[in-house]
mmCIF file of C-alpha atoms in Angstrom:
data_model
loop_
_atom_site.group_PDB
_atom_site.id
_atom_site.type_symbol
_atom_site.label_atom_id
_atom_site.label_comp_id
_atom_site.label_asym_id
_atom_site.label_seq_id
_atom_site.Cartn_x
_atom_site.Cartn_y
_atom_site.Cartn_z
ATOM 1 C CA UNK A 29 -24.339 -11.594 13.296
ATOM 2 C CA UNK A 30 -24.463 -8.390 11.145
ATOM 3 C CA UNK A 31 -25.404 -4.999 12.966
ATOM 4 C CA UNK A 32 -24.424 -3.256 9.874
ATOM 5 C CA UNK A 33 -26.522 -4.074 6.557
ATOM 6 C CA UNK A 34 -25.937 -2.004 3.081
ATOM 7 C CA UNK A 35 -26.698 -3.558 -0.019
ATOM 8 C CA UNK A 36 -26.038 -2.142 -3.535
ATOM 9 C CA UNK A 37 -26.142 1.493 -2.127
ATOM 10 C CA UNK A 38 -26.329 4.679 -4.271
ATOM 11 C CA UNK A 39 -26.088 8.216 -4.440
ATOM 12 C CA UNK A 40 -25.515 10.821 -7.306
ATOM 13 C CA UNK A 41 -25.048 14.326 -7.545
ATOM 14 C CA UNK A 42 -26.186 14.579 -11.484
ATOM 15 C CA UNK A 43 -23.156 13.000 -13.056
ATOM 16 C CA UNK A 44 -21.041 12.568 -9.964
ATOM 17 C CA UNK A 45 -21.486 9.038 -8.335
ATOM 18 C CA UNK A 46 -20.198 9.864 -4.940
ATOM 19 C CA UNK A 47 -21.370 6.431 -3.891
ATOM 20 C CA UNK A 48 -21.568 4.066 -7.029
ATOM 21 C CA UNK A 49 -23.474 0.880 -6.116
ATOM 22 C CA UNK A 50 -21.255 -0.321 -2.742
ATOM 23 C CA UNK A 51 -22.507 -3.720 -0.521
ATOM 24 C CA UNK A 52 -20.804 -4.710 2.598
ATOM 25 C CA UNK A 53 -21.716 -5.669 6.019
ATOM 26 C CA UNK A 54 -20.204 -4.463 9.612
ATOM 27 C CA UNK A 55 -20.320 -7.667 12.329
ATOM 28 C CA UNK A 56 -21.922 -7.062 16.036
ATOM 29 C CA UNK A 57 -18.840 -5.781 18.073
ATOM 30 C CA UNK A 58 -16.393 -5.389 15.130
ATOM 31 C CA UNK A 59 -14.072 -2.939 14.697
ATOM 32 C CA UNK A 60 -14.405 -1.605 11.350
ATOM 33 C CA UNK A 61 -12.897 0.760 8.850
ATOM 34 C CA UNK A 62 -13.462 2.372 6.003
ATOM 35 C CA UNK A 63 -10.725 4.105 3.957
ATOM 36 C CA UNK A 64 -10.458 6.416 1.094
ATOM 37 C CA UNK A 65 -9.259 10.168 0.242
ATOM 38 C CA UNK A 66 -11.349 13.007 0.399
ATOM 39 C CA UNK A 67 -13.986 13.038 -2.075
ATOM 40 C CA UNK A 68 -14.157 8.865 -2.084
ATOM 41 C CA UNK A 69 -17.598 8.721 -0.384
ATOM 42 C CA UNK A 70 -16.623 8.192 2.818
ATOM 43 C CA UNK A 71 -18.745 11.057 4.574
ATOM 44 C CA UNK A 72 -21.449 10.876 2.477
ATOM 45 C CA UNK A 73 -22.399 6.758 3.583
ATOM 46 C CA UNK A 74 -22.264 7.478 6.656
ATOM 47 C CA UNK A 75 -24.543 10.181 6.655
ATOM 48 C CA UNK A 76 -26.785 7.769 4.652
ATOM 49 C CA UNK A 77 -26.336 5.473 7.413
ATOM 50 C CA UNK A 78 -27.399 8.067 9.823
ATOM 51 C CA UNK A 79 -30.058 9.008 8.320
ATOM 52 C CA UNK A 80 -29.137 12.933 7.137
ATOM 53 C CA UNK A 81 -29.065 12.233 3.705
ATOM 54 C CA UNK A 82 -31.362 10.346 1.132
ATOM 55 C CA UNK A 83 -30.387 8.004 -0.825
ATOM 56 C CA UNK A 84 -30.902 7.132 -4.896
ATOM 57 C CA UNK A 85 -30.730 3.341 -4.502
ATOM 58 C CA UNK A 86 -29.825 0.407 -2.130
ATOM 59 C CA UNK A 87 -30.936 -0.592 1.332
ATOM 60 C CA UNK A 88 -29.552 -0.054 4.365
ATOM 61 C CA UNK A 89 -30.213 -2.547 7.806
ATOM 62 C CA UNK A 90 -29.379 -1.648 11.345
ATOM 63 C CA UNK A 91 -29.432 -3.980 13.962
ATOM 64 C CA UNK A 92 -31.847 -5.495 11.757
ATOM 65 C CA UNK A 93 -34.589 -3.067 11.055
ATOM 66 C CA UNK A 94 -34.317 -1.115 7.655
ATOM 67 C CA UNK A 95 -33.321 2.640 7.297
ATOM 68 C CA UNK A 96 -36.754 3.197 5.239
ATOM 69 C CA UNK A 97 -39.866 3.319 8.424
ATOM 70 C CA UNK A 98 -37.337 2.955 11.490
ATOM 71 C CA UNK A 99 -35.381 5.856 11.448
ATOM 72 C CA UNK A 100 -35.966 6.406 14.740
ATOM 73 C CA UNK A 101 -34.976 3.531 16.210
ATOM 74 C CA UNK A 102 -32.165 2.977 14.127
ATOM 75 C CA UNK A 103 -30.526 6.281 15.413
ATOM 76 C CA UNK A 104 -31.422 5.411 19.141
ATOM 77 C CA UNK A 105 -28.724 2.588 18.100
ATOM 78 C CA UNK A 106 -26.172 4.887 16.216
ATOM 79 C CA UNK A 107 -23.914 7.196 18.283
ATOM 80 C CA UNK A 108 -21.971 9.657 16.080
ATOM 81 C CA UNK A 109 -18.984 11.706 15.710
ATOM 82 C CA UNK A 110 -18.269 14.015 12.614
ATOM 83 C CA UNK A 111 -15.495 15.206 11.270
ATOM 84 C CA UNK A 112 -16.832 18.560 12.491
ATOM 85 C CA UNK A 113 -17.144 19.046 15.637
ATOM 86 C CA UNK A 114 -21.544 19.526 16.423
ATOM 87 C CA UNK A 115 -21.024 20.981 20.010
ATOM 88 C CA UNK A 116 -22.623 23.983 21.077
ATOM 89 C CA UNK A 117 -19.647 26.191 22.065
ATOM 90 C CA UNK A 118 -21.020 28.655 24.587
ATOM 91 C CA UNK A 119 -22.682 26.072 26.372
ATOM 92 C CA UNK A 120 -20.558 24.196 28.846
ATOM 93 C CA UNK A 121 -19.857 20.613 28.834
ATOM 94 C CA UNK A 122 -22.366 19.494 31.252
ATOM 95 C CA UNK A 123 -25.408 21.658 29.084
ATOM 96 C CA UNK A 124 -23.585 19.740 26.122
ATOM 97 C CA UNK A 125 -24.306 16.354 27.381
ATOM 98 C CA UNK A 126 -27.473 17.239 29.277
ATOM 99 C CA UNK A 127 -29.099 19.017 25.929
ATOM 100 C CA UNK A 128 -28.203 15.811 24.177
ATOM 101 C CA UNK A 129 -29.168 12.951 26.586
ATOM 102 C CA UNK A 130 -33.079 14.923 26.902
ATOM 103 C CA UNK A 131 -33.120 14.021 23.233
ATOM 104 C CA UNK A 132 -33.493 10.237 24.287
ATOM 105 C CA UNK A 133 -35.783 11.080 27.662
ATOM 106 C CA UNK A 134 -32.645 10.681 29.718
ATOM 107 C CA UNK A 135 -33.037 13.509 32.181
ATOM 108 C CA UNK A 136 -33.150 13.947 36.028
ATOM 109 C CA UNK A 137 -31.562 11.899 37.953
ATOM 110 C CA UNK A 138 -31.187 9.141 35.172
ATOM 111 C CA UNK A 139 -28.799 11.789 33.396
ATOM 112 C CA UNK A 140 -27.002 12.866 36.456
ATOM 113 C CA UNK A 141 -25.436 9.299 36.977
ATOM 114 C CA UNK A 142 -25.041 8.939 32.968
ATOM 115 C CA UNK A 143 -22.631 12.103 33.190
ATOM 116 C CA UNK A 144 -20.577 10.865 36.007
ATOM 117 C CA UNK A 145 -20.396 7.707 34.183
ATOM 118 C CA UNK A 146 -19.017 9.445 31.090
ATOM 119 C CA UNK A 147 -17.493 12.088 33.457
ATOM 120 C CA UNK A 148 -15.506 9.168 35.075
ATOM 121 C CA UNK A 149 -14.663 7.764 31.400
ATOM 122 C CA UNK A 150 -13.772 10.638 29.990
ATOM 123 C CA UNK A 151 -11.676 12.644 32.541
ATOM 124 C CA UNK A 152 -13.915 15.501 32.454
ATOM 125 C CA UNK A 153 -14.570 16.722 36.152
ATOM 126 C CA UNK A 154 -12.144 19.270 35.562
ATOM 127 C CA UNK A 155 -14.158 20.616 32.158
ATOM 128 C CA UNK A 156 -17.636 19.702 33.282
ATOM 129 C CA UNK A 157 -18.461 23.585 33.892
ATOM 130 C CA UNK A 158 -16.606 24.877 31.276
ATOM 131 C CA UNK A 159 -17.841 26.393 28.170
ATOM 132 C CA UNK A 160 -16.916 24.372 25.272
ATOM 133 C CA UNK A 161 -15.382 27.203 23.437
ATOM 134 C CA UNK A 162 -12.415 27.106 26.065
ATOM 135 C CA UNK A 163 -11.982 23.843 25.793
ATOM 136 C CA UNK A 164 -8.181 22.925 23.500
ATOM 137 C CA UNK A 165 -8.939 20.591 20.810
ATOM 138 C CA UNK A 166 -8.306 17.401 22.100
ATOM 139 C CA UNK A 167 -10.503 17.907 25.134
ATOM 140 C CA UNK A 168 -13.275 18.834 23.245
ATOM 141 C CA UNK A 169 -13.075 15.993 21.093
ATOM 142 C CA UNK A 170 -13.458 13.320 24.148
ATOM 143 C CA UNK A 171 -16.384 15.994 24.809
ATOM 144 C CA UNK A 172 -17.721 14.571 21.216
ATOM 145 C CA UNK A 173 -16.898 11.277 21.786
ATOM 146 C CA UNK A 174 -18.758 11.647 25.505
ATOM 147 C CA UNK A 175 -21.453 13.403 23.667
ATOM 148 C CA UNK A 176 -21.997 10.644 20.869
ATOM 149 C CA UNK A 177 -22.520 8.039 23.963
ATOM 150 C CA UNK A 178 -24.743 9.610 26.255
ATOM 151 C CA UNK A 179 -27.465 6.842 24.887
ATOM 152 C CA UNK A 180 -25.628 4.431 25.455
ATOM 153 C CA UNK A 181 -25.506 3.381 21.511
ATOM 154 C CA UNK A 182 -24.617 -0.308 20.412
ATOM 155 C CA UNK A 183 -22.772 1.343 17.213
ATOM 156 C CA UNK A 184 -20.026 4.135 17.523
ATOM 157 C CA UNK A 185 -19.660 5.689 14.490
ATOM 158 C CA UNK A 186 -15.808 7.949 13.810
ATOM 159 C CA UNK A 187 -15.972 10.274 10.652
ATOM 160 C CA UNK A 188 -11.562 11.046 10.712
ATOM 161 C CA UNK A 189 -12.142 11.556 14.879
ATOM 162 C CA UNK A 190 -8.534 12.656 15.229
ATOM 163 C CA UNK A 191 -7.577 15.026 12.669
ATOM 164 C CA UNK A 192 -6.056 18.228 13.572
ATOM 165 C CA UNK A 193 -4.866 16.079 17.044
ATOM 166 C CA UNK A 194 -1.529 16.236 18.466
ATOM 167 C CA UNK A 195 -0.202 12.348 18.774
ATOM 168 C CA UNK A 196 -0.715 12.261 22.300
ATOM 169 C CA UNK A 197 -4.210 13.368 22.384
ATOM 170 C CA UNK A 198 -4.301 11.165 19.335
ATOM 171 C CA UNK A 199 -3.182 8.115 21.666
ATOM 172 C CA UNK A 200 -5.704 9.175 24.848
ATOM 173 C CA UNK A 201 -8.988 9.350 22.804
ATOM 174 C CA UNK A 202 -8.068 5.789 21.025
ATOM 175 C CA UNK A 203 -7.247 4.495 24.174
ATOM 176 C CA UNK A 204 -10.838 5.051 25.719
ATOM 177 C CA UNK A 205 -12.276 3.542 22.124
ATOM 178 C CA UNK A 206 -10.616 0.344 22.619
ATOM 179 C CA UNK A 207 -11.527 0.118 26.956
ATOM 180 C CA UNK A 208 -15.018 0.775 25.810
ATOM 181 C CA UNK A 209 -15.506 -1.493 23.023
ATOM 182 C CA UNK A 210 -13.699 -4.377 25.339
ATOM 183 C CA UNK A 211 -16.176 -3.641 28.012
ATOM 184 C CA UNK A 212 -19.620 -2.456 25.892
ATOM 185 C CA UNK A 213 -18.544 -4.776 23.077
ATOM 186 C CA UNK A 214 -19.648 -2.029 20.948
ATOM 187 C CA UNK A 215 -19.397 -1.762 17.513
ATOM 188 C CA UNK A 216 -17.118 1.039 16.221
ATOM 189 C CA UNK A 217 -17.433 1.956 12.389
ATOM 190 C CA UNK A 218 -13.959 4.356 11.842
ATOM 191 C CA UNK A 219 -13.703 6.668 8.775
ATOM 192 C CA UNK A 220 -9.855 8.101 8.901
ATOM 193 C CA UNK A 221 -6.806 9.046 6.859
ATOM 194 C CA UNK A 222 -4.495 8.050 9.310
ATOM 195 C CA UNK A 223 -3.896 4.851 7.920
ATOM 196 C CA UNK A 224 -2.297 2.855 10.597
ATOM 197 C CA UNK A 225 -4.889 3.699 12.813
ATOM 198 C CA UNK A 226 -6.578 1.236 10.640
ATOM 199 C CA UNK A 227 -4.370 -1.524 11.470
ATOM 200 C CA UNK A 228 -6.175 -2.844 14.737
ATOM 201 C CA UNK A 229 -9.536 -2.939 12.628
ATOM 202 C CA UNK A 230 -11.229 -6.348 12.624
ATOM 203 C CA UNK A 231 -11.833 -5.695 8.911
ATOM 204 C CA UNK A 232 -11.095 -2.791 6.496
ATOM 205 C CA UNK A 233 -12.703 -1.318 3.044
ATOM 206 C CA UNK A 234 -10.901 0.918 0.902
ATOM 207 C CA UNK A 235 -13.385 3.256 -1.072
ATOM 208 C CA UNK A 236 -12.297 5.517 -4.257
ATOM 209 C CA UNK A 237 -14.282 7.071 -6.660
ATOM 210 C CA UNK A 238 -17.757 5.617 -4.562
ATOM 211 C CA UNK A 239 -16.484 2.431 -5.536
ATOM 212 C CA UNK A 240 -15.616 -0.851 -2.930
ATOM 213 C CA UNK A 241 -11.699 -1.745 -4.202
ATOM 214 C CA UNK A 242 -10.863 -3.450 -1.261
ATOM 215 C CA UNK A 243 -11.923 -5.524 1.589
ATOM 216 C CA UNK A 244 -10.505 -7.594 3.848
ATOM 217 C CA UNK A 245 -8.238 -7.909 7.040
ATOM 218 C CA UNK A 246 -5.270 -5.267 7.459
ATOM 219 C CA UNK A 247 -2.911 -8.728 7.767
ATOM 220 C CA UNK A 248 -4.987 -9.801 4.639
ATOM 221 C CA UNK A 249 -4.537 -6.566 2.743
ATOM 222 C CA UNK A 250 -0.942 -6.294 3.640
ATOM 223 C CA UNK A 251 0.168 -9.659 2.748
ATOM 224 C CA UNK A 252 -1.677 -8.961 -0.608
ATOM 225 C CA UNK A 253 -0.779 -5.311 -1.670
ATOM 226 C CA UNK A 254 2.459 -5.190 0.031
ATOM 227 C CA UNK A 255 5.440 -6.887 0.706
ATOM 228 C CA UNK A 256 7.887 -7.427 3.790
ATOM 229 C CA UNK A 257 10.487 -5.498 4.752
ATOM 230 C CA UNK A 258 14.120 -6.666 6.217
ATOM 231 C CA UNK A 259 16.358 -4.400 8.406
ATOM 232 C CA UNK A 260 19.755 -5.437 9.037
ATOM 233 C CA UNK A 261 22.173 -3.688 11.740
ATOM 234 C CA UNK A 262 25.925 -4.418 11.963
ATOM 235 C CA UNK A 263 26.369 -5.107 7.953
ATOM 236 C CA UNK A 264 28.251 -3.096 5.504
ATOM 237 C CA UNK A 265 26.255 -2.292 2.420
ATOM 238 C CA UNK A 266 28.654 -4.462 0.725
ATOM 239 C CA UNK A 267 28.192 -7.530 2.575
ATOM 240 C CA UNK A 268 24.993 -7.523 1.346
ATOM 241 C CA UNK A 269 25.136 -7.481 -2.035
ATOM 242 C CA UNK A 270 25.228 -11.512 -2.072
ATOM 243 C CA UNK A 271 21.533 -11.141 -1.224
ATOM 244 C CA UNK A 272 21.113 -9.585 -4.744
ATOM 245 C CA UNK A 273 18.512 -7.242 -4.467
ATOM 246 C CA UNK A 274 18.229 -3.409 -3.950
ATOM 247 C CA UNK A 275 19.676 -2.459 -0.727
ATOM 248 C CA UNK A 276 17.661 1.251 1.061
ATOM 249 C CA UNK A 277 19.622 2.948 3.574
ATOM 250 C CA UNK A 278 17.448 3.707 6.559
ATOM 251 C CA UNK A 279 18.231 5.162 9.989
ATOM 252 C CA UNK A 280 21.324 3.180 11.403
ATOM 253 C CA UNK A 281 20.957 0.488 9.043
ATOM 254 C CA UNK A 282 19.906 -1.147 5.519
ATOM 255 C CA UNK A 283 16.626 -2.601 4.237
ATOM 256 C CA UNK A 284 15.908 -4.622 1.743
ATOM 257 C CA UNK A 285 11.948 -5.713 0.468
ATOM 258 C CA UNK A 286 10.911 -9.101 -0.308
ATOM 259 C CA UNK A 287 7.555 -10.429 -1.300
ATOM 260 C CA UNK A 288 6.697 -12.375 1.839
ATOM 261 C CA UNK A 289 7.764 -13.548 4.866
ATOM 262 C CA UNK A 290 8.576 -17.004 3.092
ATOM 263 C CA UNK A 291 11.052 -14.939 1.272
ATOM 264 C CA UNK A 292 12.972 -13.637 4.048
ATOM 265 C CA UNK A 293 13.122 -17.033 5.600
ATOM 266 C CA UNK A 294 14.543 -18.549 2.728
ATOM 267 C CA UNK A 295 17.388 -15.658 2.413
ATOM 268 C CA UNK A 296 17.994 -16.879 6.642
ATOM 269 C CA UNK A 297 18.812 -19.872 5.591
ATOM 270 C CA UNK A 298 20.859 -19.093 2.457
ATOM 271 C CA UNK A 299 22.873 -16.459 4.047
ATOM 272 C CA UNK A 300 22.749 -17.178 7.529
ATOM 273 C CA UNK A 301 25.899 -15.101 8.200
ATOM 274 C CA UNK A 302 23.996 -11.799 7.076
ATOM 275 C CA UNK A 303 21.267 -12.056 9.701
ATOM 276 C CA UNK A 304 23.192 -11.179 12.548
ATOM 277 C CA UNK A 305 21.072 -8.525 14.168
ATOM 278 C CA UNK A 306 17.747 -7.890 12.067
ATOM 279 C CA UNK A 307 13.973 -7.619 12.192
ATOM 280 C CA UNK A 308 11.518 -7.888 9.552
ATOM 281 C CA UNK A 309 8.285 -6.224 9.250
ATOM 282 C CA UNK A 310 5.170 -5.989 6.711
ATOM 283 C CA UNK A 311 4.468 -3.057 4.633
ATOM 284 C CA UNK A 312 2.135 -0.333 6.259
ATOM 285 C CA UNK A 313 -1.544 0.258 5.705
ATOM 286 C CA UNK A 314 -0.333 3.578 3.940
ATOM 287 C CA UNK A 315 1.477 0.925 1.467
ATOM 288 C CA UNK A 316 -1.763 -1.175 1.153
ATOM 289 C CA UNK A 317 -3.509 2.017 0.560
ATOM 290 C CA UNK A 318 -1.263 3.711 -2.525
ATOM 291 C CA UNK A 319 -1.060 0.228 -4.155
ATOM 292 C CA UNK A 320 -4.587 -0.080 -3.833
ATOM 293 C CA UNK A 321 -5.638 3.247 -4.886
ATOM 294 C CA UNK A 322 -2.518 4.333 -6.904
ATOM 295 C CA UNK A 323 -2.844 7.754 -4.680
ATOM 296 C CA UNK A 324 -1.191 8.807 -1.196
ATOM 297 C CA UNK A 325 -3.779 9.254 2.099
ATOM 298 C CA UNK A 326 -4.180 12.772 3.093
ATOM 299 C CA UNK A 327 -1.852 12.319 6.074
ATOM 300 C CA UNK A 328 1.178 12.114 3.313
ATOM 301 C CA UNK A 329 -0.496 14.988 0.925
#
């Protein structure tokens, strides 16, 4: 079943199409994502979706009730977080969460054991009294996250969550994502330019120019916009040469790229004395995403 509903959606800033007529739909407890650069119209569905911006044509459906005379219960379904973070800095975290669950009639003692929940979840005891200004930037960002799912939302919404985030912090803040969509089976609808963190996704859409050019699994998208790649350790350059194809140089050993993993079986068997110590591995979503787009993400610009 489809939590997610937009059909033949539409927005224009005079002649600029930012979103030019796009239809897909996001499944109950999928993990979706939706790719493109900066300027691909990204931002500016979701904040259709949310309801902050109007729209020039299309519908949109959430959980089943249209954008157009159920805004509010559409957004008591949507949690957010923007690329920018929307907490209030010289308020601490706990006047954070507690200014944002009142918003939904969660207050008293109702909010109290909502916080430790998310306190618990989110490894804030330590921050809880702490204005948000002194908070690093990965700490405030599970603050967001925290923040975003004070209601308890069926639909987590990421616009590029982790950018500016050291790999580590990167790693903790997916890590809760993934334990709370196992355990909520909650819907999380990613925006992000960090392509391979696009590679767990149930499904992804690559946007450009407010147009849909892709959609489709990553293992889908990769086995159609890239090819495989085949490392081999132990063998001189030369040896290789029987394969005849283009041989890379790459960390302690060679690579060569075939179309598919058929390929690279039938070069096993051929030249079975070749594949002595080897791996093979598909393109990247970065690949999927220049051959699809004909233009780097921003995490390569």
């Amino acid at each position: 079943m489809n939590v997610i509903e937009i059909e033949h959606l539409k927005k224009h800033y005079g002649a600029v199409k930012a979103v030019d007529d796009i239809s897909f739909a996001v499944g109950r407890g999928e993990f979706f994502a939706f790719l493109g650069v900066n300027g691909a119209g990204k931002s500016t569905t979701i904040s259709i979706l949310c309801g902050r911006l109007g729209r020039d044509g299309g519908s949109v459906k959430i959980d089943g009730l249209d954008l157009d005379g159920h805004l509010g219960d559409v957004k008591k379904r949507l949690g957010v977080v923007f690329q920018n973070s929307v907490l209030d800095l010289p308020l601490s975290v706990s006047d954070n969460l507690r200014y944002r669950a009142s918003l939904y009639g969660i207050t008293g003692a109702a909010f109290l054991k909502r916080q430790q929940e998310l306190t618990e979840i989110f490894d804030l005891k330590e921050i809880l009294r702490r204005p948000v200004g002194k908070l690093s930037g990965g700490q405030r960002r599970r603050v967001d996250i925290a923040r975003a799912l004070v209601h308890e939302p069926q639909i987590l919404v990421l616009d590029e969550p982790t950018t500016g985030l050291d790999p580590q912090t990167r790693k903790t803040v997916w890590g809760i994502v993934h334990r709370l969509r196992a355990e909520k089976e909650m819907t999380v609808f990613l925006t992000t330019h960090y392509m391979e963190e696009a590679t767990d996704a149930d499904r992804v859409v690559i946007l450009d120019g407010g147009k849909i050019l892709a959609d489709a699994t990553p293992n889908e998208l990769k086995n159609r916009y890239t090819g495989d790649y085949v490392t081999f350790y132990g063998v001189a350059e030369e040896e290789l040469a029987a394969l005849g194809l283009p041989v890379e140089r790459t960390g302690e050993g060679y690579r060569i790229s075939v179309k598919d993993t058929a390929a690279a079986t039938a070069l096993i068997l051929k030249h079975p004395a070749l594949f002595r110590d080897y791996e093979i591995t598909k393109g990247k979503m970065d690949d999927v995403f220049l051959n699809v787009t004909g233009k780097k993400s921003e995490e390569h610009l």
